[in-house]
Coordinates of C-alpha atoms and ligand atoms in Angstrom, one line a residue:
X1 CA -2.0 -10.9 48.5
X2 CA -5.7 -11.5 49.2
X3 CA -7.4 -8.6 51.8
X4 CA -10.1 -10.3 52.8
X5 CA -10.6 -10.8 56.4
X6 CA -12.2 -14.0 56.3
X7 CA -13.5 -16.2 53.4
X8 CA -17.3 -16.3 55.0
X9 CA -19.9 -14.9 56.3
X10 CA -18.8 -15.9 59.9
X11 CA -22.4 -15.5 61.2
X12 CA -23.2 -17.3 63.8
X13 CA -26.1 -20.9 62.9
X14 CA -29.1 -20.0 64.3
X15 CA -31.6 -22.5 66.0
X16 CA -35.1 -23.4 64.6
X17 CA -38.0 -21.7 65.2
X18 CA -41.6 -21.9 65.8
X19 CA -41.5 -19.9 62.1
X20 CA -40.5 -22.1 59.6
X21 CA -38.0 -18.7 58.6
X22 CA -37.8 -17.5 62.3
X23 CA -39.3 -14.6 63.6
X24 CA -38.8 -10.9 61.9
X25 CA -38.2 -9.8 65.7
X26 CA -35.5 -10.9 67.8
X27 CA -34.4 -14.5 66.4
X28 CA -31.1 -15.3 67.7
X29 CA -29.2 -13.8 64.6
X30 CA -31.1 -10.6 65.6
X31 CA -29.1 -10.9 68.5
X32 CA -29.2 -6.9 69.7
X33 CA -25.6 -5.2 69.9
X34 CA -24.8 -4.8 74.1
X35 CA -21.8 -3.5 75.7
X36 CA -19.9 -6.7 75.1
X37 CA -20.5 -7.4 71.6
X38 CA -19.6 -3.7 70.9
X39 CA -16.1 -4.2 72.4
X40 CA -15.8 -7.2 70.9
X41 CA -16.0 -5.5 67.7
X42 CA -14.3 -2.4 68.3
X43 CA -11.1 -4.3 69.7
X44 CA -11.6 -6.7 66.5
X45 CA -11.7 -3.5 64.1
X46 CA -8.8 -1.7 66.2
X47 CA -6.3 -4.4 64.5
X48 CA -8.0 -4.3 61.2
X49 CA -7.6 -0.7 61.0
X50 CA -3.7 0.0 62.1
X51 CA -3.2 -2.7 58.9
X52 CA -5.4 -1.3 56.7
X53 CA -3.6 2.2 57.8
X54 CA -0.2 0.7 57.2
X55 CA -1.5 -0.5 53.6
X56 CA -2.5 3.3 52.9
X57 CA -6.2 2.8 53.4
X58 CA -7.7 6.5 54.4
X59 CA -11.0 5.7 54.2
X60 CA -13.3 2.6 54.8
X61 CA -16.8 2.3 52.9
X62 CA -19.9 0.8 54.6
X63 CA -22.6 -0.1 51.6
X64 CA -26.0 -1.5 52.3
X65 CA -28.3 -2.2 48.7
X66 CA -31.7 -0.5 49.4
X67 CA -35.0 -1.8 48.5
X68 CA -34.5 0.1 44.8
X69 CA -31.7 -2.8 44.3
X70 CA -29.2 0.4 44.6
X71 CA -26.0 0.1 46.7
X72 CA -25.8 3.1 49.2
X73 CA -22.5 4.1 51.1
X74 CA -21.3 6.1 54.2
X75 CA -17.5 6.1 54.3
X76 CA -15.5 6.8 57.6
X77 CA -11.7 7.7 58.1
X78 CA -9.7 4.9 58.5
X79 CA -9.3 5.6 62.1
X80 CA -13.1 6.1 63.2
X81 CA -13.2 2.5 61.9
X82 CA -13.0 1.0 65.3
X83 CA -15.8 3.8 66.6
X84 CA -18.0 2.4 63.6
X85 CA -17.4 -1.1 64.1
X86 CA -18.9 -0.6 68.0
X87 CA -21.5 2.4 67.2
X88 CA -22.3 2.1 63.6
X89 CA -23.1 5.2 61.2
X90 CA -25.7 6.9 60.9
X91 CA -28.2 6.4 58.3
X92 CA -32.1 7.8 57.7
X93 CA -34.7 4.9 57.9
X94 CA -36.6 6.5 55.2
X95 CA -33.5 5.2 52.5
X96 CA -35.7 2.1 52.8
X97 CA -38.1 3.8 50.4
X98 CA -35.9 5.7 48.2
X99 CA -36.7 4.9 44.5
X100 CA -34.0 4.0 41.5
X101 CA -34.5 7.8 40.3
X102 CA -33.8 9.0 44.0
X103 CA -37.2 10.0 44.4
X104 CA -38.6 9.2 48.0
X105 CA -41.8 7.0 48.8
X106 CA -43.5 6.4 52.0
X107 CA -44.6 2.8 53.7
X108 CA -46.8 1.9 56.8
X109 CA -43.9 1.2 58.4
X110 CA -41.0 3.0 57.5
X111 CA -40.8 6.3 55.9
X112 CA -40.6 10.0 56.6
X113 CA -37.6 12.0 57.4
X114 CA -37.3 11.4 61.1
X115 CA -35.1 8.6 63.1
X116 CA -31.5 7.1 62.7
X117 CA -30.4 4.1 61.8
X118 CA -26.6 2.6 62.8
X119 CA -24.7 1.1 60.0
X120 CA -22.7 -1.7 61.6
X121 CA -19.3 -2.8 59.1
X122 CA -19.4 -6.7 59.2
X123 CA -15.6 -6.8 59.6
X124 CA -15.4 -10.7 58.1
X125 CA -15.8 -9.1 54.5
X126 CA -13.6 -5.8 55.1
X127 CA -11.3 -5.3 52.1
X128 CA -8.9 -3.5 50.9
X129 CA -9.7 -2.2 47.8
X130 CA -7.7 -3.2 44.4
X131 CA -8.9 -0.4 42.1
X132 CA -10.1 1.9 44.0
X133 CA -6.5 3.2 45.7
X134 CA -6.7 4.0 49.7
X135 CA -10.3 2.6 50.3
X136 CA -11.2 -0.3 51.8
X137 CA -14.8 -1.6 51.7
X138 CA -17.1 -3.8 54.6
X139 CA -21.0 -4.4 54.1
X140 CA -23.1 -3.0 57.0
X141 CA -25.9 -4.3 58.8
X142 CA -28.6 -2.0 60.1
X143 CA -28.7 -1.4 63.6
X144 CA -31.4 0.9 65.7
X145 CA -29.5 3.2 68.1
X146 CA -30.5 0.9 71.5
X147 CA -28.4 -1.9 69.5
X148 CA -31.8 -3.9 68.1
X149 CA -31.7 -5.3 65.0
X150 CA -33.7 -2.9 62.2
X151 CA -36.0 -5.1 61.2
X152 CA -35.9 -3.6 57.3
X153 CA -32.3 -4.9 57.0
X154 CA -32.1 -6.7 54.1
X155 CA -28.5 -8.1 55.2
X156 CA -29.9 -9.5 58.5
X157 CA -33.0 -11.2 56.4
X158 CA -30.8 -13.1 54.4
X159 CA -28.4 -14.2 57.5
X160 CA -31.7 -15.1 59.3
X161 CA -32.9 -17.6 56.1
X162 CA -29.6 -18.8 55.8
X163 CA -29.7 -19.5 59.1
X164 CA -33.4 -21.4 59.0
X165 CA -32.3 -23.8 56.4
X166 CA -28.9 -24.4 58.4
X167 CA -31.0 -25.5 61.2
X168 CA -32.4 -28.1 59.2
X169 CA -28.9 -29.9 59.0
X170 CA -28.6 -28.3 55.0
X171 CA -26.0 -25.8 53.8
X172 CA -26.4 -23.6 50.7
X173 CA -23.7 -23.1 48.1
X174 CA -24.9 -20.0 46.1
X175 CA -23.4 -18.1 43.4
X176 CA -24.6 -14.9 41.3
X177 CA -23.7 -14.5 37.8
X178 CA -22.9 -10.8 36.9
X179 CA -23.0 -9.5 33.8
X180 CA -22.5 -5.9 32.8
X181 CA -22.7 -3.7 29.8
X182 CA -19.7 -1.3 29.1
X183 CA -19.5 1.9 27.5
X184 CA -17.6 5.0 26.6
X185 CA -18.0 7.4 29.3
X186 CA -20.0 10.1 28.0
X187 CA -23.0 12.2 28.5
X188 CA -25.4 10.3 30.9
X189 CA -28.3 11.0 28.6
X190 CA -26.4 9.9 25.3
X191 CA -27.2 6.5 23.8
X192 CA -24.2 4.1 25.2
X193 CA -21.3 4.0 22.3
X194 CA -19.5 0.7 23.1
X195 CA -15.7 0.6 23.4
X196 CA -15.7 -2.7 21.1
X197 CA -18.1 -3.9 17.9
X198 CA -16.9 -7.3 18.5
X199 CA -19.4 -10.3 17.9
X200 CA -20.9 -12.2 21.1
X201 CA -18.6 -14.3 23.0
X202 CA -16.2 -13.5 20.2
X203 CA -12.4 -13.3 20.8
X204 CA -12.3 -9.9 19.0
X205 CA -14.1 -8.5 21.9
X206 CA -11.3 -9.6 24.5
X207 CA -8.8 -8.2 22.1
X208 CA -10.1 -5.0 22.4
X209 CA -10.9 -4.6 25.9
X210 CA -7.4 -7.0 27.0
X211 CA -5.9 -4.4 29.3
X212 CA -9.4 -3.6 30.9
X213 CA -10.1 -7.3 31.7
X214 CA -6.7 -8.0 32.6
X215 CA -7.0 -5.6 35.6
X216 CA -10.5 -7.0 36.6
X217 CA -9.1 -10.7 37.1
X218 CA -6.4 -8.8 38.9
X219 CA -8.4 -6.6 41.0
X220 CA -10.9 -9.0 41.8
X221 CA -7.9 -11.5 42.8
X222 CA -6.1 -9.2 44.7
X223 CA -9.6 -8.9 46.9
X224 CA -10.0 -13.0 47.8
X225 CA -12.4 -13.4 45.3
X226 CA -12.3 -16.8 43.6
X227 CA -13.2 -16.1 39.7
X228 CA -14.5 -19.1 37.6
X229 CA -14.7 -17.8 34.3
X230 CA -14.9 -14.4 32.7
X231 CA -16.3 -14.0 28.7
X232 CA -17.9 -11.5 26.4
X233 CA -21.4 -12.0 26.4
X234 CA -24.1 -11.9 23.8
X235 CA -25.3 -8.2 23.9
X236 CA -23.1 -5.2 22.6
X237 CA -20.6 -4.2 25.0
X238 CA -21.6 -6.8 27.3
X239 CA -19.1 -9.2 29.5
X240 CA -19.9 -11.7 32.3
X241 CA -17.8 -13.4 34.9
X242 CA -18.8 -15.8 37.5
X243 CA -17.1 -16.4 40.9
X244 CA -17.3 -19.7 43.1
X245 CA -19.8 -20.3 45.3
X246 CA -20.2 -19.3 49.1
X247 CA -22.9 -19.6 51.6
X248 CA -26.1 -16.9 50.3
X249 CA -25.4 -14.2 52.4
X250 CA -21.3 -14.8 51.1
X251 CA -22.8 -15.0 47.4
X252 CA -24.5 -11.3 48.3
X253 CA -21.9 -9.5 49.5
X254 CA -19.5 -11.0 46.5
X255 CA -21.7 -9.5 44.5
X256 CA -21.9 -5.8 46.1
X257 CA -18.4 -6.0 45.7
X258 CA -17.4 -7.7 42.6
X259 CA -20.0 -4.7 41.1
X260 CA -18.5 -2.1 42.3
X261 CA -14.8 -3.7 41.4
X262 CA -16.0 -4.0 37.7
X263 CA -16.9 0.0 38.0
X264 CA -14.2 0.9 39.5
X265 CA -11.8 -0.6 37.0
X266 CA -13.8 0.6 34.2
X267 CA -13.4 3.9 35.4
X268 CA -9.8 3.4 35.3
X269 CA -9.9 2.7 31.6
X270 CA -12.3 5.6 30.5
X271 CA -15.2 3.4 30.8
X272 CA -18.9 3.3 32.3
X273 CA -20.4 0.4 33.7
X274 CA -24.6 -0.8 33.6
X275 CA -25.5 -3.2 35.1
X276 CA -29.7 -1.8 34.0
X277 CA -31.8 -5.1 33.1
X278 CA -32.3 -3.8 29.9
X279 CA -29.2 -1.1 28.5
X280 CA -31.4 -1.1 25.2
X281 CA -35.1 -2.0 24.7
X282 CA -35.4 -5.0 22.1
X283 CA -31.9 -6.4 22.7
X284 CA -30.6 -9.4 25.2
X285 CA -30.1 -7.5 29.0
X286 CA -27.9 -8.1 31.7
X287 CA -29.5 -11.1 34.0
X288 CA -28.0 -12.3 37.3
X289 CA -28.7 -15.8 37.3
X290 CA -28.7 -17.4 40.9
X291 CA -27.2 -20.8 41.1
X292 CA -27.4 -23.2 44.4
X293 CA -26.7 -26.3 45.2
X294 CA -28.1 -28.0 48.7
X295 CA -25.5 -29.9 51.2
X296 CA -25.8 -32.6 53.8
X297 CA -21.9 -32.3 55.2
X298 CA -20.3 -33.5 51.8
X299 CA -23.2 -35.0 50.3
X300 CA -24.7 -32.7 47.4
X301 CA -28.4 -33.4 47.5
X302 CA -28.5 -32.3 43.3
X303 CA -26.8 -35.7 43.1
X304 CA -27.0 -39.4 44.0
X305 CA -30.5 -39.8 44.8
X306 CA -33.1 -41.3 43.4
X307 CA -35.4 -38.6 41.4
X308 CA -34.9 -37.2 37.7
X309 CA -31.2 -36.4 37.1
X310 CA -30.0 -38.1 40.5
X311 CA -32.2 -35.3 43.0
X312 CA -32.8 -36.1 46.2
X313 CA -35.9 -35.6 47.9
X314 CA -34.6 -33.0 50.2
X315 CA -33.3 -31.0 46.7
X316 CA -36.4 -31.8 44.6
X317 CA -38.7 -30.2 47.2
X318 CA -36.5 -27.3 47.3
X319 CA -36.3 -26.6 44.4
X320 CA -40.2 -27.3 43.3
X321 CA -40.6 -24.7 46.1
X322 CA -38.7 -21.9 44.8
X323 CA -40.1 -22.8 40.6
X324 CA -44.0 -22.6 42.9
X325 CA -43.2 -19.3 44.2
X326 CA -41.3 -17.9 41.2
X327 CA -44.2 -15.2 40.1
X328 CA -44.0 -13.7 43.7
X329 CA -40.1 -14.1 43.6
X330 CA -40.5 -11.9 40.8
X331 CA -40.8 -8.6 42.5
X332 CA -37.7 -9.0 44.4
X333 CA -35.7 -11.1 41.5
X334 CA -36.8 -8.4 38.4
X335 CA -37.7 -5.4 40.5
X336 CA -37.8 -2.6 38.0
X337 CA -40.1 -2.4 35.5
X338 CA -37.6 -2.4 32.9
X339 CA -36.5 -6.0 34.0
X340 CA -39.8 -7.2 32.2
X341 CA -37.8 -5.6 28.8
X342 CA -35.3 -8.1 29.6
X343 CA -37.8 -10.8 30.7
X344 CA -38.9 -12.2 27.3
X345 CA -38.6 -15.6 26.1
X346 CA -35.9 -16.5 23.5
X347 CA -33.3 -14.5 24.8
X348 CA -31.6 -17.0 27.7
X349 CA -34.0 -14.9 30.4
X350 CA -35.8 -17.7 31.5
X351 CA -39.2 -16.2 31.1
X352 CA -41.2 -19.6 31.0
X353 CA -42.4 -21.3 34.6
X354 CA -40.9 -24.6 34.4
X355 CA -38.1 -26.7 34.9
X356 CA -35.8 -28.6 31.8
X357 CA -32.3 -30.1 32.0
X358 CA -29.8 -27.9 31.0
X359 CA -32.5 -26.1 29.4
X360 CA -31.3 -22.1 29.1
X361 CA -35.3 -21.4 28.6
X362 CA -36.5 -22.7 31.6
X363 CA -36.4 -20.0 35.1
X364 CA -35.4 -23.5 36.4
X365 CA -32.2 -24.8 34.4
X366 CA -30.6 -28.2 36.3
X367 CA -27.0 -28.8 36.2
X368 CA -26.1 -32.0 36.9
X369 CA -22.6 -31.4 35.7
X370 CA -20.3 -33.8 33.8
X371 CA -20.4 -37.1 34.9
X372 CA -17.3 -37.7 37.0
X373 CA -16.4 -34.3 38.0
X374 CA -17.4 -35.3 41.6
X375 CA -20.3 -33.1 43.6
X376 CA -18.7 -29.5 42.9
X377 CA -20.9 -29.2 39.5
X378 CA -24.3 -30.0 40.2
X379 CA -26.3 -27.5 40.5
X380 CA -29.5 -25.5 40.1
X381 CA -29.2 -22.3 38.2
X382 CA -32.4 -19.5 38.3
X383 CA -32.3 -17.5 35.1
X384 CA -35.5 -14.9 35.4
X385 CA -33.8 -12.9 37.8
X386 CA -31.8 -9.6 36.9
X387 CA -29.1 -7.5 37.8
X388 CA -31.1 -4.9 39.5
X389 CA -32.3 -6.9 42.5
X390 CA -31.1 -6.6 45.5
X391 CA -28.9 -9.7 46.0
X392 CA -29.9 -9.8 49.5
X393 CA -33.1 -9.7 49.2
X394 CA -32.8 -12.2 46.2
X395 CA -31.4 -14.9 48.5
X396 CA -33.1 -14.6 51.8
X397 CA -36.5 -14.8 49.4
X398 CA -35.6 -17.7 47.5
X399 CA -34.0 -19.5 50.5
X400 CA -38.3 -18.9 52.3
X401 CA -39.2 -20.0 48.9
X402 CA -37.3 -23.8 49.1
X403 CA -37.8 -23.8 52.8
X404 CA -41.3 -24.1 52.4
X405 CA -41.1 -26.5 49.2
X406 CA -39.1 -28.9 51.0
X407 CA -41.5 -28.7 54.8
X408 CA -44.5 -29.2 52.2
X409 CA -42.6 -31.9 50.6
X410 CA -43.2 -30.3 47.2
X411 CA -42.3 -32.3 43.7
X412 CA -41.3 -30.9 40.3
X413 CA -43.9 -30.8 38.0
X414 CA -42.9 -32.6 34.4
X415 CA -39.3 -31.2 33.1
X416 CA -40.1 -29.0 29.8
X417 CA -36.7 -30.2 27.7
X418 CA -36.9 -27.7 24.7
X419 CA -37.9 -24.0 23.8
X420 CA -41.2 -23.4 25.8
X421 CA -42.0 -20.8 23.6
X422 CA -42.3 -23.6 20.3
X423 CA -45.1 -25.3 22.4
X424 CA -48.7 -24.3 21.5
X425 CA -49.2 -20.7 23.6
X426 CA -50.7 -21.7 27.3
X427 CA -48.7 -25.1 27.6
X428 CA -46.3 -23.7 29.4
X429 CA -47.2 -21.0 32.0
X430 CA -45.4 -17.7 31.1
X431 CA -43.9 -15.8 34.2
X432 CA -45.3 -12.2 34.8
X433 CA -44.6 -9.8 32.2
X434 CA -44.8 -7.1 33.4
X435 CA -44.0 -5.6 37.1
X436 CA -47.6 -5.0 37.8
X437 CA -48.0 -8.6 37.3
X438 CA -45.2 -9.6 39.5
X439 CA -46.6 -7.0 42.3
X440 CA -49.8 -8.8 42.0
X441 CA -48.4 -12.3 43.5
X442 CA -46.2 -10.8 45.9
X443 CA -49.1 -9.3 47.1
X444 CA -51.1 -12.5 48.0
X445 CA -47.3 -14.3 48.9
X446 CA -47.8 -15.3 52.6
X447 CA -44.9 -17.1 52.4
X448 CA -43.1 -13.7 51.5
X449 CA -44.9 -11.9 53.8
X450 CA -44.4 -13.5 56.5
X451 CA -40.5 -15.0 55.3
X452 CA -40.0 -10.8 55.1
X453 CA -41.8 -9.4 58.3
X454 CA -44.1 -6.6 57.8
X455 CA -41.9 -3.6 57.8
X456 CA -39.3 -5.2 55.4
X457 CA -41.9 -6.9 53.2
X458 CA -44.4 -3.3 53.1
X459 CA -41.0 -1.0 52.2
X460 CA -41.0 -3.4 49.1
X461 CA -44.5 -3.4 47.6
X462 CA -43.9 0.7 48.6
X463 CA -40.7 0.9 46.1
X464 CA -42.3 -1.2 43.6
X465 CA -45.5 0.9 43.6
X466 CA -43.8 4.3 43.3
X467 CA -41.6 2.8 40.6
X468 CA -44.5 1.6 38.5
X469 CA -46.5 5.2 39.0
X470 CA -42.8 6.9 38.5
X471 CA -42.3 5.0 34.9
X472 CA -46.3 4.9 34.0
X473 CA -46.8 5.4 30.4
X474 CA -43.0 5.3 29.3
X475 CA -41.7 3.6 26.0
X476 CA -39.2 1.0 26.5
X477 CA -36.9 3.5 24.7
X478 CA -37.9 6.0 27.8
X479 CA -37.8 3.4 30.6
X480 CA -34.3 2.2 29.4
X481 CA -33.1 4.9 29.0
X482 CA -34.2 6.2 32.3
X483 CA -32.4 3.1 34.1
X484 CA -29.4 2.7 32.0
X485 CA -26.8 4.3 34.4
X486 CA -28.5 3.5 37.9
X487 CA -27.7 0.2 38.9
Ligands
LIG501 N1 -28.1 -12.2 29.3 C1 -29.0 -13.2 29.5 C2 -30.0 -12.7 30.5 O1 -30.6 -11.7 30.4 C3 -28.4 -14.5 29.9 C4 -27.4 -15.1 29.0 C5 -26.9 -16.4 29.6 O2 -27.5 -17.4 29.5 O3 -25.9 -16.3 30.3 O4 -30.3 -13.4 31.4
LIG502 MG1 -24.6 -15.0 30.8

């Protein structure tokens, strides 16, 4: 039996704004929590919780993914679930600058050890938990104690750009691949010693690990989750599964919890789980490719219009928005400095600026899907970005990215349809290499500035900073290492 309480998001369309991305304060998806909405929610989470109860759930977790790309939890009884639903947890503001190593920074805006936040369960996505026995799980929004919307939430900035491209008559279908390294459990600071030697993609692999995957596709059924495909991957120890798309702010809490179902189980089989951009320096890493696809009703704007590869206008601006902007996206897409050990070209990263049919070198890879299949396959599938970023923040960011592609009625330069990396050095712009690089465009990004809102966007380039002085002068050996069992 599936436990999810509802198959979307459930938040509410929001109407355009003078912003093309709304305003950081009080758009109508910022809509403050009053008296009524409060016992809306508690007399919603009331019912959830006597069945959760009944199912032997004790305790419920709230996660939120800081700025770090780390998920963060406060759990509450079973039974306080209906006082958490209407009054939130509480939660320090200054999370907002916490660094991967737990370390704390500081940012014009938020820092500093004073103040509360509320974490509010969004009780469409609370689920019982397959492999983790007596817990049920529900993504939290970040409220301020008068009921205003904080405006660092990452969750409520990618509800308010999904709701800015909705008001433009076009629906999102996103999807995040997630792939994952395992290992024995061991000795954090041991080098990882993989449960199977088996060769990329290779059948030995599955053989290995069959009881470990079995009870992933289980658990992750068992939740609602739709998988499409589950494989070994190319690095060692390394697996990948994909689920079906959802709205973006669906696609990111899918991805909070597939994550933490694909630890979970592995902990059940003896097993530790990284999902680090690079587990070992010099050797593929885990990415987490973001694929969309644009929708007018049923109509798939990837498909049936009269650009390259069937595009319509509407999708080709998009899209040339988002490729534009991908040096800025950077920072929130590859936010660690170890994602530029993964960032390289030749290794399916996408490390090259450009655009290519079906072209696993390109950020930018088009799927137009097999002809026939109908509109379900086309889509557009972003390869530079990694496993530690925050999917939130990945979403809502992109999403501002395409936004202002398509109001600037932006074209895709020339497709590149081979290895960028064969073409004489220059030819092809190379994305940053390095985080300082990234931090440097996201720095003069109005678009992500202003797509973000001060306090959200300024918590960021805080993080980022206090990583790169955190990890200055490492190795790759060092900087993997010091990554490889945090996200
Ligand atoms: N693991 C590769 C990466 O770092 C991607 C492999 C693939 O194309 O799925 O992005
Ligand atoms: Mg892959």
């Amino acid at each position: 039996m599936g436990t999810t309480m509802a198959e979307q998001d459930g938040s509410p369309l929001e109407s355009p704004d003078a912003s093309p991305f709304g305003s950081s304060f009080g758009s109508p998806a910022d809509e403050p929590l009053g008296a009524e909405l409060r016992g809306e929610r508690a007399a919603r989470a009331r019912i959830a919780a006597a069945r959760l109860a009944a199912e032997g759930v004790e305790g419920v977790i709230l996660s939120w993914v800081d700025n770090a790309g780390l998920t963060r939890v406060k759990t509450v009884p079973v039974r306080r679930l209906e006082h958490a639903a209407a009054w939130g947890v509480g939660a320090a503001p200054c999370f907002d600058v916490f660094l991967v190593d737990d370390s704390v920074t500081t940012s014009r805006h938020i820092g500093g050890p004073a103040g509360d936040l509320r974490l509010i369960p969004d009780l469409h996505r609370l689920t019982r938990l397959s492999a983790q026995p007596g817990w049920a799980w529900a993504p939290a929004d970040r409220y301020a104690q008068d009921g205003s919307v904080h405006p660092g939430c990452q969750r409520r900035f990618a509800r308010r750009l999904t709701g800015a491209v909705s008001a433009r008559g076009i629906e999102l279908r996103a999807g995040i691949e997630i792939e994952w390294v395992v290992a024995l459990a061991g000795a954090p600071g041991e080098p990882p010693c993989y449960p199977t030697f088996g060769p990329a993609y290779g059948l030995h692999r599955l053989v290995d690990l069959s009881d470990y995957l079995r009870d992933l596709l289980h658990a992750l059924d068992e939740q609602g989750l739709s998988v499409l495909q589950l494989h070994p991957e190319y690095a060692p120890g390394q697996f990948e599964v994909s689920l079906a798309p959802e709205g973006p702010l669906g696609a990111a809490d899918t991805t909070v919890l597939v994550r933490q179902t694909i630890r979970a189980v592995g902990v059940r089989h003896g097993l530790r789980t990284s999902y680090a951009p690079a587990v070992e320096p010099g050797t593929v890493g885990n990415g987490g490719h973001l694929h969309l696809s644009l929708w007018r009703g049923e109509h798939n704007l990837g498909q049936g219009g009269p650009g390259r590869y069937g595009l319509t206008g509407e999708a080709e601006s998009f899209l040339a928005g988002v490729l534009a902007e991908l040096p800025a996206l950077l920072a929130l897409g590859a936010p660690s400095p170890a994602s530029y050990l993964r960032l390289v070209p030749q290794q399916w990263a996408g490390a090259y600026q450009c655009w290519g049919l079906e072209n696993r070198e390109a950020a930018l890879r088009l799927i137009p899907g097999p002809p026939g299949e109908g509109p379900a396959g086309a889509n557009a599938e972003l390869k530079c970005f990694d496993a530690a970023a925050n999917p939130y923040l990945l979403v809502g960011s992109v999403l501002a990215a395409g936004l202002a592609g398509l109001d600037a009625r932006r074209s895709l330069p020339a497709e590149v349809p081979g290895d960028p990396a064969a073409l004489p050095e220059g030819e092809i712009p190379r994305l940053p290499s390095s985080l300082a690089q990234a931090l440097a465009e996201y720095r003069t990004s109005g678009i992500l500035r202003e797509a973000l809102g001060d306090p959200l966007y300024e918590a960021v380039l805080a993080v980022r900073l206090g990583e790169l002085a955190l990890f200055d002068g490492c190795s790759p050996e060092e900087l993997a290492a010091a990554t490889r069992w945090r996200y």
